[in-house]
Short mmCIF file of C-alpha atoms in Angstrom, two decimals:
data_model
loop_
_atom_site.label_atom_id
_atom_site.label_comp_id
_atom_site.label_asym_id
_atom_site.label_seq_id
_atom_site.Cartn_x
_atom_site.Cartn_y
_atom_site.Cartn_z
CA UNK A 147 -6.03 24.87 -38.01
CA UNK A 148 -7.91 23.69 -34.84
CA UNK A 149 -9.34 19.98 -36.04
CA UNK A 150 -11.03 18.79 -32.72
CA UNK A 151 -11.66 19.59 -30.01
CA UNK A 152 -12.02 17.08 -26.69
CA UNK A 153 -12.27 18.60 -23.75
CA UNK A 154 -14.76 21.72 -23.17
CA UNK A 155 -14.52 24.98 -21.38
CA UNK A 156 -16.36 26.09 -18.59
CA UNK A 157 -15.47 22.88 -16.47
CA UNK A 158 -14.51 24.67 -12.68
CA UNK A 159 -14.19 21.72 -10.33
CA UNK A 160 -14.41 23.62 -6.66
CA UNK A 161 -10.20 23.80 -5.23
CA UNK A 162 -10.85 24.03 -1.79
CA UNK A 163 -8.44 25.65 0.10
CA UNK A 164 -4.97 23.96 1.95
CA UNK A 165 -6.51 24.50 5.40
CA UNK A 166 -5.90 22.49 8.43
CA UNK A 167 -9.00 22.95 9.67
CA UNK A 168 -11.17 21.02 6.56
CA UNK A 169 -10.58 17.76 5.94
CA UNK A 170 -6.85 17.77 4.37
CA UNK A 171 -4.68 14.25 4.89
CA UNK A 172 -2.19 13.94 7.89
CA UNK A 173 0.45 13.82 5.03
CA UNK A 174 -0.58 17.47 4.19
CA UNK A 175 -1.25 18.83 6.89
CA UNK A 176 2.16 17.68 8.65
CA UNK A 177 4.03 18.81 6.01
CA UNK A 178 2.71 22.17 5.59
CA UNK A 179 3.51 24.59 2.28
CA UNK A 180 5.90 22.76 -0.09
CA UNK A 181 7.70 25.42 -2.21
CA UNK A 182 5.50 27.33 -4.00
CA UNK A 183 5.56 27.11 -7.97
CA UNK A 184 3.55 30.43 -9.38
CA UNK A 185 0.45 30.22 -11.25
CA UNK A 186 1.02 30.44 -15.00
CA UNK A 187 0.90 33.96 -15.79
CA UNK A 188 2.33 34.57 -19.63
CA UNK A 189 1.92 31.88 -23.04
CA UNK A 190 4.00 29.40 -23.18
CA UNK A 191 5.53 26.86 -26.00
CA UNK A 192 7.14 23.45 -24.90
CA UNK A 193 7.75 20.11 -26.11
CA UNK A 194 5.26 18.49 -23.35
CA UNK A 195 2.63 19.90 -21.55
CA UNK A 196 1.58 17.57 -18.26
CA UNK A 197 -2.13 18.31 -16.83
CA UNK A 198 -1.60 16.96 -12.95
CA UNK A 199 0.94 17.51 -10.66
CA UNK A 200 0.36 14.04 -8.51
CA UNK A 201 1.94 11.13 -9.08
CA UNK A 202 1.46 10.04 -12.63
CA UNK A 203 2.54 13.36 -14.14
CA UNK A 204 5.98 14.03 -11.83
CA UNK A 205 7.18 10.48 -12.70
CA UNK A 206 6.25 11.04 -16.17
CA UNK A 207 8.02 14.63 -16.64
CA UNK A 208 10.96 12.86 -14.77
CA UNK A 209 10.90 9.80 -17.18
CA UNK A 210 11.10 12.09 -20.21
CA UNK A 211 14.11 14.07 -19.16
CA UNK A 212 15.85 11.27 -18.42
CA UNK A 213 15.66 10.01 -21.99
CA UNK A 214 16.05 13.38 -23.02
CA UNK A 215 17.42 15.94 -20.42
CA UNK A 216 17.40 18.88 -22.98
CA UNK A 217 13.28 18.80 -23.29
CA UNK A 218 11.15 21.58 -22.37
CA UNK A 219 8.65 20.06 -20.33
CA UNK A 220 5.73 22.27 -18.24
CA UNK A 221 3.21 20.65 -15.52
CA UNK A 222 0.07 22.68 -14.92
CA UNK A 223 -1.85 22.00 -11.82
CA UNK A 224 -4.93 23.39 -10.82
CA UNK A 225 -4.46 23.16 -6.70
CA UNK A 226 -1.18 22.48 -6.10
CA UNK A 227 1.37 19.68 -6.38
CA UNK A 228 0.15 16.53 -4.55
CA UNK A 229 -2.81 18.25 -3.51
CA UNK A 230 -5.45 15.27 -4.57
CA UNK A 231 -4.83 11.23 -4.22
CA UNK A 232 -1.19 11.66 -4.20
CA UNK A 233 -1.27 13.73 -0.93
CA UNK A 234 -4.11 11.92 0.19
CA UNK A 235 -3.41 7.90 0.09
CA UNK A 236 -2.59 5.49 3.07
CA UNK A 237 1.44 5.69 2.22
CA UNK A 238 1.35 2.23 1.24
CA UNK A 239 3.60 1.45 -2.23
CA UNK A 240 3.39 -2.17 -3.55
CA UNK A 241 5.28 -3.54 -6.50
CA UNK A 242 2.38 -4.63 -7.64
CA UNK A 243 0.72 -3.34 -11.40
CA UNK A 244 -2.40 -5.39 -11.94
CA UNK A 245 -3.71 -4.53 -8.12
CA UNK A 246 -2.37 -7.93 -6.93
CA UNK A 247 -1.93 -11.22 -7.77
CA UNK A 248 -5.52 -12.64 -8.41
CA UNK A 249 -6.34 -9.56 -10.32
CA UNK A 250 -3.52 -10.13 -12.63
CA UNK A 251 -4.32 -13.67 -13.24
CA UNK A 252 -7.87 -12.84 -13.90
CA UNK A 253 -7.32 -10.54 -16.45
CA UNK A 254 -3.74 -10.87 -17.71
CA UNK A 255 -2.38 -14.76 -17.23
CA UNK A 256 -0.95 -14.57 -20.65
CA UNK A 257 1.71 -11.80 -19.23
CA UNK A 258 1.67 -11.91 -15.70
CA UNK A 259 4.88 -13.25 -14.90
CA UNK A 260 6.69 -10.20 -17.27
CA UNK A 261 4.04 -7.76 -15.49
CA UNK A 262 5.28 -9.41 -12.05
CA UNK A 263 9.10 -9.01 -12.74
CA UNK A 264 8.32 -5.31 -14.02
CA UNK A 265 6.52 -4.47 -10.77
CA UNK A 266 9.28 -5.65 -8.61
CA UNK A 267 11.89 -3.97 -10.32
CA UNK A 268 9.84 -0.43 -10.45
CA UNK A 269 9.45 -0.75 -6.70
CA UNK A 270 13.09 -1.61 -6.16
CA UNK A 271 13.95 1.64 -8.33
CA UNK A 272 11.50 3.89 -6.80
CA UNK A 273 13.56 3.21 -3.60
CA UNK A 274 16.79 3.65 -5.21
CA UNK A 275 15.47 7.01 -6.69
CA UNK A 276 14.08 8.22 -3.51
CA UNK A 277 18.02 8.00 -2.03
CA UNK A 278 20.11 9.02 -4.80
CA UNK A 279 18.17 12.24 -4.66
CA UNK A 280 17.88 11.90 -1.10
CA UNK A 281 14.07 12.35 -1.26
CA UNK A 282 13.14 11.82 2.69
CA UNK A 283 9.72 10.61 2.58
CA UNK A 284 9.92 8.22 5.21
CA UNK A 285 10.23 5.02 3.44
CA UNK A 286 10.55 1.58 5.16
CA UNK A 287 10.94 -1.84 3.73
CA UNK A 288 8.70 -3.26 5.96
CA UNK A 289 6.97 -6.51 3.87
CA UNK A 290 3.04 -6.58 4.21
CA UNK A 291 0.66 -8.94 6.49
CA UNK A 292 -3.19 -9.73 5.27
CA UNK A 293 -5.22 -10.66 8.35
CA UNK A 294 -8.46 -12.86 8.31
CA UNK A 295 -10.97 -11.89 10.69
CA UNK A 296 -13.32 -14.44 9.63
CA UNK A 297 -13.36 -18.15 9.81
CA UNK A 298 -13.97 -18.69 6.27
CA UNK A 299 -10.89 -16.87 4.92
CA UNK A 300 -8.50 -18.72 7.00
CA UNK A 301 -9.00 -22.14 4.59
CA UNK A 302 -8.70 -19.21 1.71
CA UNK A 303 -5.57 -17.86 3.08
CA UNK A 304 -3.96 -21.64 3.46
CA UNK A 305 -5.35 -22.54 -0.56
CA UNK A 306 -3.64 -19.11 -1.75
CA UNK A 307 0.16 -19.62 -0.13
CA UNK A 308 0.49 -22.21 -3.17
CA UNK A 309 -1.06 -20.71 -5.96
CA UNK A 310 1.34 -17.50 -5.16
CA UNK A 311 3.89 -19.47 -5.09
CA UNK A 312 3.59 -21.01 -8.46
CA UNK A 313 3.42 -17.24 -9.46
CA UNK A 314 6.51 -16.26 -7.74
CA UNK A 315 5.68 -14.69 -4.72
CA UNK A 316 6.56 -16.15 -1.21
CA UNK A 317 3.85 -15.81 1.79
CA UNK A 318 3.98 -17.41 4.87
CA UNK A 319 1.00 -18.60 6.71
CA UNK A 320 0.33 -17.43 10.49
CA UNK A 321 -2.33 -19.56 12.74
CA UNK A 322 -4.57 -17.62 14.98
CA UNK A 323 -2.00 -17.27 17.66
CA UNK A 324 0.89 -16.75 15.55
CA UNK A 325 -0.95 -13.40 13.64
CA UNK A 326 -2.07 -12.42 17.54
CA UNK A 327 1.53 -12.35 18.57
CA UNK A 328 2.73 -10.74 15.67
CA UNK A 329 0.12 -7.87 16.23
CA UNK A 330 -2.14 -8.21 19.21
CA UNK A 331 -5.59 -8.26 18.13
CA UNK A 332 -8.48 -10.43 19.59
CA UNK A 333 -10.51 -10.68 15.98
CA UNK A 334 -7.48 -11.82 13.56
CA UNK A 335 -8.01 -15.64 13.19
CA UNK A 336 -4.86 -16.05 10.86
CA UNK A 337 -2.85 -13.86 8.73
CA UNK A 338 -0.51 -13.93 5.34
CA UNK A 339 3.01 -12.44 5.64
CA UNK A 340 4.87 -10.84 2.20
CA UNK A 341 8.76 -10.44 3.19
CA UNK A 342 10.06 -7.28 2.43
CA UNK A 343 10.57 -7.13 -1.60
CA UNK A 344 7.32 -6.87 -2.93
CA UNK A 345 5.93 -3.86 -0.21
CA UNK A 346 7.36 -0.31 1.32
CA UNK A 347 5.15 2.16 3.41
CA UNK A 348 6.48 5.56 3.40
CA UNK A 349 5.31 9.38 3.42
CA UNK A 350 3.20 9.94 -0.09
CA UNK A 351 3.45 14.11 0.27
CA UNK A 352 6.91 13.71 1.27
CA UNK A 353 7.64 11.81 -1.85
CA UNK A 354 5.65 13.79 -4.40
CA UNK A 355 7.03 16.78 -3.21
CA UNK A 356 10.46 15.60 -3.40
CA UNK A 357 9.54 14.56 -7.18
CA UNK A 358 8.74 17.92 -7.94
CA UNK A 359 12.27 19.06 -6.39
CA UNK A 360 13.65 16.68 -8.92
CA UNK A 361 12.11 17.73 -11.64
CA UNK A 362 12.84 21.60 -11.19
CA UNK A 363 16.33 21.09 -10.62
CA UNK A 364 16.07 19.35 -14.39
CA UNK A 365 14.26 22.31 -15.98
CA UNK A 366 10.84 21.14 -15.71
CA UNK A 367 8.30 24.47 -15.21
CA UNK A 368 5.42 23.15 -12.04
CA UNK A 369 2.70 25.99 -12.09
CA UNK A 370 0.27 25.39 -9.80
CA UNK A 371 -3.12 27.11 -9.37
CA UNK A 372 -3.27 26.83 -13.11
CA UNK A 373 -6.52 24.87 -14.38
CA UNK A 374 -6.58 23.35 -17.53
CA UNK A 375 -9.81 24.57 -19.72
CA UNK A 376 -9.49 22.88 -22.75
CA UNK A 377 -7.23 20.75 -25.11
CA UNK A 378 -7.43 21.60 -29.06
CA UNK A 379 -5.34 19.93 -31.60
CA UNK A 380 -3.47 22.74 -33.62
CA UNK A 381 -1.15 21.90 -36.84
CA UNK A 382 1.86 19.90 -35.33
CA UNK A 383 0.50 20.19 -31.67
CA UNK A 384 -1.95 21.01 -29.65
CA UNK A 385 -3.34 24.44 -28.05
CA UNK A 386 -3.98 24.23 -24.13
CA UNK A 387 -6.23 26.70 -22.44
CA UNK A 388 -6.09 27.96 -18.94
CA UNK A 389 -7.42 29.60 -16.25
CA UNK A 390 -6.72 32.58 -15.32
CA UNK A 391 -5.82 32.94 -19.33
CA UNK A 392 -2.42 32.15 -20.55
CA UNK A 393 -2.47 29.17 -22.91
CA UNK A 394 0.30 26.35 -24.12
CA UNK A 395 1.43 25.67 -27.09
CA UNK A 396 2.83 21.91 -27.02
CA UNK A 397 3.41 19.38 -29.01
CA UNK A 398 2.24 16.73 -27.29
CA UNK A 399 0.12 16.68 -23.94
CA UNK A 400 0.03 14.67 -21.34
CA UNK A 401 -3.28 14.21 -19.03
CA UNK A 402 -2.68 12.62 -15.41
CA UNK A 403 -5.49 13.89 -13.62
CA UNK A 404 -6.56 10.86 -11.91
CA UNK A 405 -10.21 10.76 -10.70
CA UNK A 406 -9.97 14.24 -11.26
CA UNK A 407 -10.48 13.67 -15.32
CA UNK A 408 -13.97 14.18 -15.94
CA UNK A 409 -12.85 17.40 -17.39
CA UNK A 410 -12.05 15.62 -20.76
CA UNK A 411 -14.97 14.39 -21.72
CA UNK A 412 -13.71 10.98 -24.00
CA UNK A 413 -12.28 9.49 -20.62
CA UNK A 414 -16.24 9.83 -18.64
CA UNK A 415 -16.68 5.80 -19.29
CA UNK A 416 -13.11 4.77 -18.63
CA UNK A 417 -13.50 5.16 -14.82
CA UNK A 418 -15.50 6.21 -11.73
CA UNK A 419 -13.80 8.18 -8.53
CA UNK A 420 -14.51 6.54 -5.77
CA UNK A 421 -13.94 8.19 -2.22
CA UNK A 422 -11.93 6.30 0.35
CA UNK A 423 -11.60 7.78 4.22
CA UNK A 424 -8.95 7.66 6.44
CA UNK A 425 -7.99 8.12 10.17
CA UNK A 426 -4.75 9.34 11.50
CA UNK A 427 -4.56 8.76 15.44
CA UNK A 428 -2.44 10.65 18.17
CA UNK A 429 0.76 9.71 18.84
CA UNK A 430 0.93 6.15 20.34
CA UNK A 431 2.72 6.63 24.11
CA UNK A 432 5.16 4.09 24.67
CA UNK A 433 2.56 1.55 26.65
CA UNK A 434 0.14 1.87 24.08
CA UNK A 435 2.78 0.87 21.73
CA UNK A 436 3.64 -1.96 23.58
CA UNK A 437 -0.17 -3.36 24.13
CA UNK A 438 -0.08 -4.00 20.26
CA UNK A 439 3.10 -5.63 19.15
CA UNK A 440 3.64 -4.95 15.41
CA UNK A 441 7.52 -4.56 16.17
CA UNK A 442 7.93 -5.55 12.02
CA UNK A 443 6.05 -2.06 11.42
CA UNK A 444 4.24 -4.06 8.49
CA UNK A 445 1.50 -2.36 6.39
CA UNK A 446 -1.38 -4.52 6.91
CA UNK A 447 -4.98 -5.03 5.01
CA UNK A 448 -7.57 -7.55 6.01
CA UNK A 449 -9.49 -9.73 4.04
CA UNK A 450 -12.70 -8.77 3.03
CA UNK A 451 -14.39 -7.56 -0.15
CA UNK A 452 -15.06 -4.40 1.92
CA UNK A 453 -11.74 -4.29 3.44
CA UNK A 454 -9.43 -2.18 6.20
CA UNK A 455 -5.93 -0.98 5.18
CA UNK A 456 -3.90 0.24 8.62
CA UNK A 457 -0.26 0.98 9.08
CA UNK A 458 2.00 2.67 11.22
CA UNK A 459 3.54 6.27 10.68
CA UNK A 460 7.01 7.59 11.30
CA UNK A 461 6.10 8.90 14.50
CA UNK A 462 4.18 5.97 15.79
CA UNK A 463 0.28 7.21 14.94
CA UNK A 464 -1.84 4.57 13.47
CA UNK A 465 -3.73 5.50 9.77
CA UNK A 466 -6.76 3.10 10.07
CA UNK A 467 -8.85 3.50 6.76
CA UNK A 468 -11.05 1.78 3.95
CA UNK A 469 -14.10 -0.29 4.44
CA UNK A 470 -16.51 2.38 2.50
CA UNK A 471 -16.52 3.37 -1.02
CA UNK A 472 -18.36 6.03 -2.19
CA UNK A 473 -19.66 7.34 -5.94
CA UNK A 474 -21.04 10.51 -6.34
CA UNK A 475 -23.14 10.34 -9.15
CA UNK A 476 -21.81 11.98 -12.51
CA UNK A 477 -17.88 10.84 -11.44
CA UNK A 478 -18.73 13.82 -8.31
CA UNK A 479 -15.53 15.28 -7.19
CA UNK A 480 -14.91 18.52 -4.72
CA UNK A 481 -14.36 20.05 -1.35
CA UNK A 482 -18.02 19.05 -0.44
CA UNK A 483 -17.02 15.18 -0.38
CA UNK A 484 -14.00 15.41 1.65
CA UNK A 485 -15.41 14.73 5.21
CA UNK A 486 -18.11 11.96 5.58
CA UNK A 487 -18.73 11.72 9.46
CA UNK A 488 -21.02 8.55 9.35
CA UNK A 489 -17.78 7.01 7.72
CA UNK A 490 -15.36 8.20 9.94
CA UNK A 491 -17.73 7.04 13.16
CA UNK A 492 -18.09 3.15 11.15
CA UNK A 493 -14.54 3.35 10.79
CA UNK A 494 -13.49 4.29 14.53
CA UNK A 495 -16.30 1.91 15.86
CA UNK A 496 -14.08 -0.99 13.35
CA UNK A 497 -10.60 0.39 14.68
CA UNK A 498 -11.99 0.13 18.22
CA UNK A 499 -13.66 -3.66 17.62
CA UNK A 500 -9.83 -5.13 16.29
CA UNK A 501 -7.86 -2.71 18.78
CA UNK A 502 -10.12 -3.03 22.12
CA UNK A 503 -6.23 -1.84 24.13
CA UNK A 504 -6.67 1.13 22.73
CA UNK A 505 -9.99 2.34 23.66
CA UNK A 506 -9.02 5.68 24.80
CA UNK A 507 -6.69 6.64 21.81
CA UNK A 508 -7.47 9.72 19.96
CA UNK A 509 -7.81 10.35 16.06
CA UNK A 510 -7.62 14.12 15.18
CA UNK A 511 -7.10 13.87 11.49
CA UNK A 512 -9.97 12.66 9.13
CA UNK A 513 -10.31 13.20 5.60
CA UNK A 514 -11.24 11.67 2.34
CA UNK A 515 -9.90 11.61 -1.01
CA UNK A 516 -11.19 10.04 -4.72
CA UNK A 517 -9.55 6.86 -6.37
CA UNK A 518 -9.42 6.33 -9.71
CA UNK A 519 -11.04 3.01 -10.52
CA UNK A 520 -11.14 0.94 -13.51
CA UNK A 521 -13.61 -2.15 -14.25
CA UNK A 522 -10.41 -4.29 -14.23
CA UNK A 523 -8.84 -2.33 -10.98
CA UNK A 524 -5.70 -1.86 -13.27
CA UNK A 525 -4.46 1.71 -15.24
CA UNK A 526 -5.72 1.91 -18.24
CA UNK A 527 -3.29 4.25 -21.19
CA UNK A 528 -4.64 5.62 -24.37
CA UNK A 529 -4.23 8.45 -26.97
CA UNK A 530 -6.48 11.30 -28.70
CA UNK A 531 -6.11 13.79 -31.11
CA UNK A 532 -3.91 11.70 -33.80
CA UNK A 533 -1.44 10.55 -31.19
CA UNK A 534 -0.89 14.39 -29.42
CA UNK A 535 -2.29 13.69 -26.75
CA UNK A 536 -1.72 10.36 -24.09
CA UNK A 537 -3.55 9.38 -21.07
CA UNK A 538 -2.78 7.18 -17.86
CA UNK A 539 -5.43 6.77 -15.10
CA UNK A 540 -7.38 3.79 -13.03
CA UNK A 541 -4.81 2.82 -10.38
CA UNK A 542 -7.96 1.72 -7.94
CA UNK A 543 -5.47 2.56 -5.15
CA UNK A 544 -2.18 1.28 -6.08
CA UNK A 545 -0.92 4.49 -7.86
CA UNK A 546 1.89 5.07 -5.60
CA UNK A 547 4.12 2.64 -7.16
CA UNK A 548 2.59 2.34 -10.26
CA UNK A 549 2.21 5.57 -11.40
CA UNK A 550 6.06 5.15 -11.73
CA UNK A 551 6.23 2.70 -14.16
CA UNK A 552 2.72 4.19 -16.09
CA UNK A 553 4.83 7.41 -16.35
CA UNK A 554 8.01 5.15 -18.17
CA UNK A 555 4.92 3.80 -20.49
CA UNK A 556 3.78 7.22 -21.46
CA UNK A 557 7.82 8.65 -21.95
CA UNK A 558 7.90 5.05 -24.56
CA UNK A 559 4.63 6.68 -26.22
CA UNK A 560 6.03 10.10 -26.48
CA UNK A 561 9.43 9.10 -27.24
CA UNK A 562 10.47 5.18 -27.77
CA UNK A 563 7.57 4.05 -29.76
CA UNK A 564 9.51 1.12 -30.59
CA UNK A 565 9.27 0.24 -26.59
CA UNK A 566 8.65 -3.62 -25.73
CA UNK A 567 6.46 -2.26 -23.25
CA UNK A 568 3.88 -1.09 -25.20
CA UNK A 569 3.10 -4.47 -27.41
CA UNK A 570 1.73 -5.56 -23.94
CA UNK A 571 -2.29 -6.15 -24.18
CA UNK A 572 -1.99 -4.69 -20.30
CA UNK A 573 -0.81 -1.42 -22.01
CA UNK A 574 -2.91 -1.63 -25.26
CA UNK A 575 -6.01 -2.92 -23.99
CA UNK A 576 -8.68 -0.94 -22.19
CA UNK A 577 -11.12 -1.96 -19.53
CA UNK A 578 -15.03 -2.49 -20.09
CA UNK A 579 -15.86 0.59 -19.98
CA UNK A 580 -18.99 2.18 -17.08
CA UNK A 581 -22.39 2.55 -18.36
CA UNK A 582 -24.32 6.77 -18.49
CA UNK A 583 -25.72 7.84 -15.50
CA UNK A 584 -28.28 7.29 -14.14
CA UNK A 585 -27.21 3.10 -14.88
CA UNK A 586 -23.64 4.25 -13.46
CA UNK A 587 -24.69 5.34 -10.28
CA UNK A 588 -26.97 2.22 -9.81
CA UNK A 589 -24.76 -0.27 -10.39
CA UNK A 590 -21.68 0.75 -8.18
CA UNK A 591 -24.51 1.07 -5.47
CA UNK A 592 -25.82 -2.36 -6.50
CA UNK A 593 -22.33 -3.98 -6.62
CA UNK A 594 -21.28 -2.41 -3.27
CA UNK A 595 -24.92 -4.05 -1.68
CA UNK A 596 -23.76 -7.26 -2.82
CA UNK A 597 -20.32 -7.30 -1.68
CA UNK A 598 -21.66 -6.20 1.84
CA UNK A 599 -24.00 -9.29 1.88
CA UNK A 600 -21.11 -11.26 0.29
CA UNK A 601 -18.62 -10.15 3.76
CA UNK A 602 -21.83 -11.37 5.62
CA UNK A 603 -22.42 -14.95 3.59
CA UNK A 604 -19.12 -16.29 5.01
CA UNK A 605 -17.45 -14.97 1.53
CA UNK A 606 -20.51 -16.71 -0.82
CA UNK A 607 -21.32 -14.32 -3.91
CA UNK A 608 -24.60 -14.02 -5.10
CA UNK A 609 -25.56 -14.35 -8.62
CA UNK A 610 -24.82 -10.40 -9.59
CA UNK A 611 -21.41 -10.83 -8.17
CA UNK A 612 -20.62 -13.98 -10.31
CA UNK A 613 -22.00 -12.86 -13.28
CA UNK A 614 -19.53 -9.66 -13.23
CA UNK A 615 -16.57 -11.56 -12.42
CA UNK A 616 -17.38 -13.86 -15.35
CA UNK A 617 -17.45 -10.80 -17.45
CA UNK A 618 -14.23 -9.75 -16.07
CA UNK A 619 -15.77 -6.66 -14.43
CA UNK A 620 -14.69 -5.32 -10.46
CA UNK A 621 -15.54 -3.31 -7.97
CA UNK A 622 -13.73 -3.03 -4.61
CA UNK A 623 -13.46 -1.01 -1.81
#
C-alpha cells in the first residue's frame, strides 16, 4: 500500500550536455569521459537505493558495504557521476565539519572539540583511502594560508591565533612582509598559516571518479542518465520512479542530491543553491612561476565576508574563484546559470589587482556550479517516510571532506542505529530553516547588500547583519 508520497513527478531539471565548449569545470573537462555506467533500463529491487552520484552518495554506498559487503546497493544519477558540485568545486578538502572554527563555536560549543577530533581523523582517512585504492586524484598535503588584504583584519588575524589555539588548532601569524615573501602579492597586509593536518588540495573529478571505481569493484550498480521522479513509501520499503521508466524497489533510500534537491519537495526550506564561479588559468611558464613564490603550494582564501579562494593545480595553472554568490529565485538550478560573464570579468579584474606580475596570463576555463547552503553553513541529516528514507545536504562548500564523514552518519542511520554519532545535536538538529519565495529571494539579496557594505565599513556590520548572527542565521559567499 503506497502511504505518502514526498516527492512529485514531472520535476525535469535541464542536464546540459558534457561539452567542452559550455561552461564545464577544468576538473571535467581535463579529465574527459570517466567509464560509462548505462542508464537504468529494467526494475530493479535492492537493499539501498542512492539518488546522486557526487560526493555524499559514493562515500555513503562505500560506507555501507564496508559494514556490510554482501548489500545490494544501486546509485541513480540523472547526468552522470560527479557531474554537479562534486566535479565542479575549487579541489580544496578541509578537515573541517562545522565550515570552520568560528562557525562551530557559534553554533555547536557544547561539541566542538569531539566534532574537531572527528574532522581531523575523516581527513586523515580520506587520504589513506585515496592510496590504498590508489585513487590518483592529485592530492597534496599542502596546509592552508588566509591572507588579509585589509588593514582591519590584520588586528583580527593576531586576536584569532589564540582563540584557535585554545580550540586546538595551531596558526602562525605572517606580518605584511612575511605573507609577501611567502606569496608575492602587493595587497596582502598579513596572512594566517594552518600546517599541513587540518588541509589537502587535490583533483575533486579525479577523486569522485575513483570512488565510483571503488564502489563497482564492491558490487555497487552506478546508472547514470537515470532521473529520479518520485519517492513513494510501499509496505516494508519504498517505490522509486524513473525516467526513462524503470522503477526501484528498495528498502530504504538514500537522497544526496545536493543543491540539486528541490525535487523533493519537504527539503525546499532546508537550503538555498547558491552559484559560485571559478577561473582556471593557462599553464604558468616557469618565470611566471617564479614572479609569485608560493613554493608551499598552499590553498589559500582571503579574508572577507565576500571572499577569494585560489590555489594551485597539478600542472601549475592557478583556479582563482569566489567573491559572488548568486540565488536564483525558487532554489534555480540548470545549464542556463552555468556561465555568468559579469562575474567572471569582476573576478579576473580581482585576480589581476592581487597578481599585477601576471598581467598577461590567460584563463580559458570558466564555469559555475551551485552550493548547497544551510542557515548554519553546516550539513544538515534527516529522515521521511517512517525512517525509509534519509537525507544529507548543506555543506556551504566544504563537501569534499565532509561528505565523507556525512556518508558514515547516514550508513549509522541505515545500519548502526545504536551509533554515538548520531546522539550529536550537530547530527539531530536542523538549521532555521529559509522563508517562501518571494521573502527567500529578498533576503539572500538583502544579506549579500549588507555584507558588501560590511567588506567596505572596515569589517563593521550593520544592524541586519547583527541581528542574524544573534539569531544564529548565515550567509556567505
Amino acid at each position: 500500500m503506497i502511504e505518502r508520497r514526498v516527492a512529485e513527478p514531472g520535476y525535469d531539471p535541464p542536464v546540459p550536455d558534457i561539452d567542452p565548449s559550455t561552461a564545464i569545470s577544468y576538473w571535467l573537462a581535463a579529465n574527459p569521459g570517466g567509464p560509462p555506467h548505462p542508464a537504468l533500463e529494467a526494475d530493479a529491487t535492492v537493499d539501498v537505493a542512492i539518488v546522486g552520484a557526487g560526493f555524499t552518495g559514493l562515500w555513503t554506498a562505500l560506507a555501507l558495504t564496508d559494514t556490510e559487503p554482501g548489500l545490494r546497493v544501486a546509485v541513480l544519477e540523472q547526468a552522470t557521476v560527479g557531474f554537479g558540485a562534486s566535479g565542479r568545486n575549487g579541489g580544496f578538502c578541509q578537515a573541517s565539519l562545522t565550515h570552520g572554527l568560528a562557525n562551530g563555536i557559534r553554533h555547536f560549543p557544547d561539541e566542538l572539540a569531539l566534532l574537531e577530533r572527528e574532522g581531523i581523523a575523516n581527513l586523515a582517512r580520506l587520504v589513506a583511502f585515496t592510496r590504498a585504492h590508489a585513487i590518483d586524484c592529485d592530492l597534496e598535503e599542502t596546509g592552508g594560508l588566509d591572507v588579509a588584504d585589509q588593514s582591519h583584519q590584520v588586528d583580527e588575524f593576531r586576536a584569532w591565533i589564540d582563540e584557535a589555539a585554545a580550540w586546538g588548532e595551531e596558526l602562525v601569524f605572517l606580518d605584511r612582509d612575511a605573507v609577501q615573501a611567502e606569496v608575492h602579492s602587493p595587497i596582502w597586509q598579513a596572512g594566517l598559516y594552518r600546517p599541513p593536518g587540518r588541509d589537502v588540495i587535490l583533483d575533486p573529478a579525479k577523486l569522485v571518479r575513483g570512488l565510483a571505481r571503488v564502489a563497482m569493484e564492491r558490487g555497487v550498480a552506478i546508472h547514470e542518465h537515470t532521473r529520479v521522479t518520485g519517492v513513494e513509501r510501499r509496505a516494508g520499503g519504498v517505490r522509486i520512479a524513473t525516467a526513462p521508466g524503470p522503477q526501484v524497489i528498495a528498502d530504504h533510500v538514500v537522497v544526496a542530491t545536493s543543491a540539486y534537491s528541490g525535487w523533493l519537495r519537504r527539503l525546499e526550506s532546508h537550503f538555498v543553491p547558491v552559484y559560485d564561479y571559478a577561473l582556471v588559468s593557462d599553464p604558468l611558464t616557469p618565470g611566471q612561476r617564479d614572479a609569485i613564490g608560493w613554493r608551499r603550494r598552499q590553498g589559500m582564501s582571503d579574508a572577507n565576508n565576500q571572499f577569494h579562494y585560489f590555489r594551485l593545480t597539478a600542472d601549475d595553472r592557478i583556479l582563482w574563484g569566489g567573491y559572488d554568490a548568486v540565488y536564483h529565485r525558487n532554489n534555480g538550478v540548470g545549464p542556463q546559470f552555468d556561465r555568468r560573464p559579469a562575474t567572471f570579468e569582476r573576478l579576473l579584474g580581482h585576480f589581476r589587482r592581487a597578481f599585477p606580475q601576471l598581467a598577461d596570463l590567460a584563463f580559458p576555463y570558466r564555469w559555475g556550479g551551485a552550493i548547497d547552503t544551510t542557515s548554519r553553513f553546516t550539513v544538515t541529516f534527516g529522515q521521511a517516510l517512517g525512517g525509509r528514507l534519509t537525507y544529507a545536504l548543506g555543506y556551504t562548500g566544504l563537501g569534499v571532506g565532509a561528505s565523507r564523514w556525512a556518508g558514515g552518519v547516514v550508513r549509522d542511520v541505515i545500519l548502526r542505529p545504536d551509533s554515538d554519532l548520531l546522539r550529536l545535536r550537530f547530527v539531530r538538529s536542523r538549521p532555521i530553516p529559509f522563508p517562501p519565495e518571494p521573502l527567500r529571494w529578498l533576503v539572500v539579496e538583502t544579506v549579500r547588500r549588507e555584507l558588501d557594505r560590511a567588506d567596505r565599513n572596515e569589517g563593521r556590520r550593520g544592524l541586519i547583519l547583527r541581528t542574524l548572527d544573534a539569531l544564529g542565521i548565515g550567509y556567505d559567499s
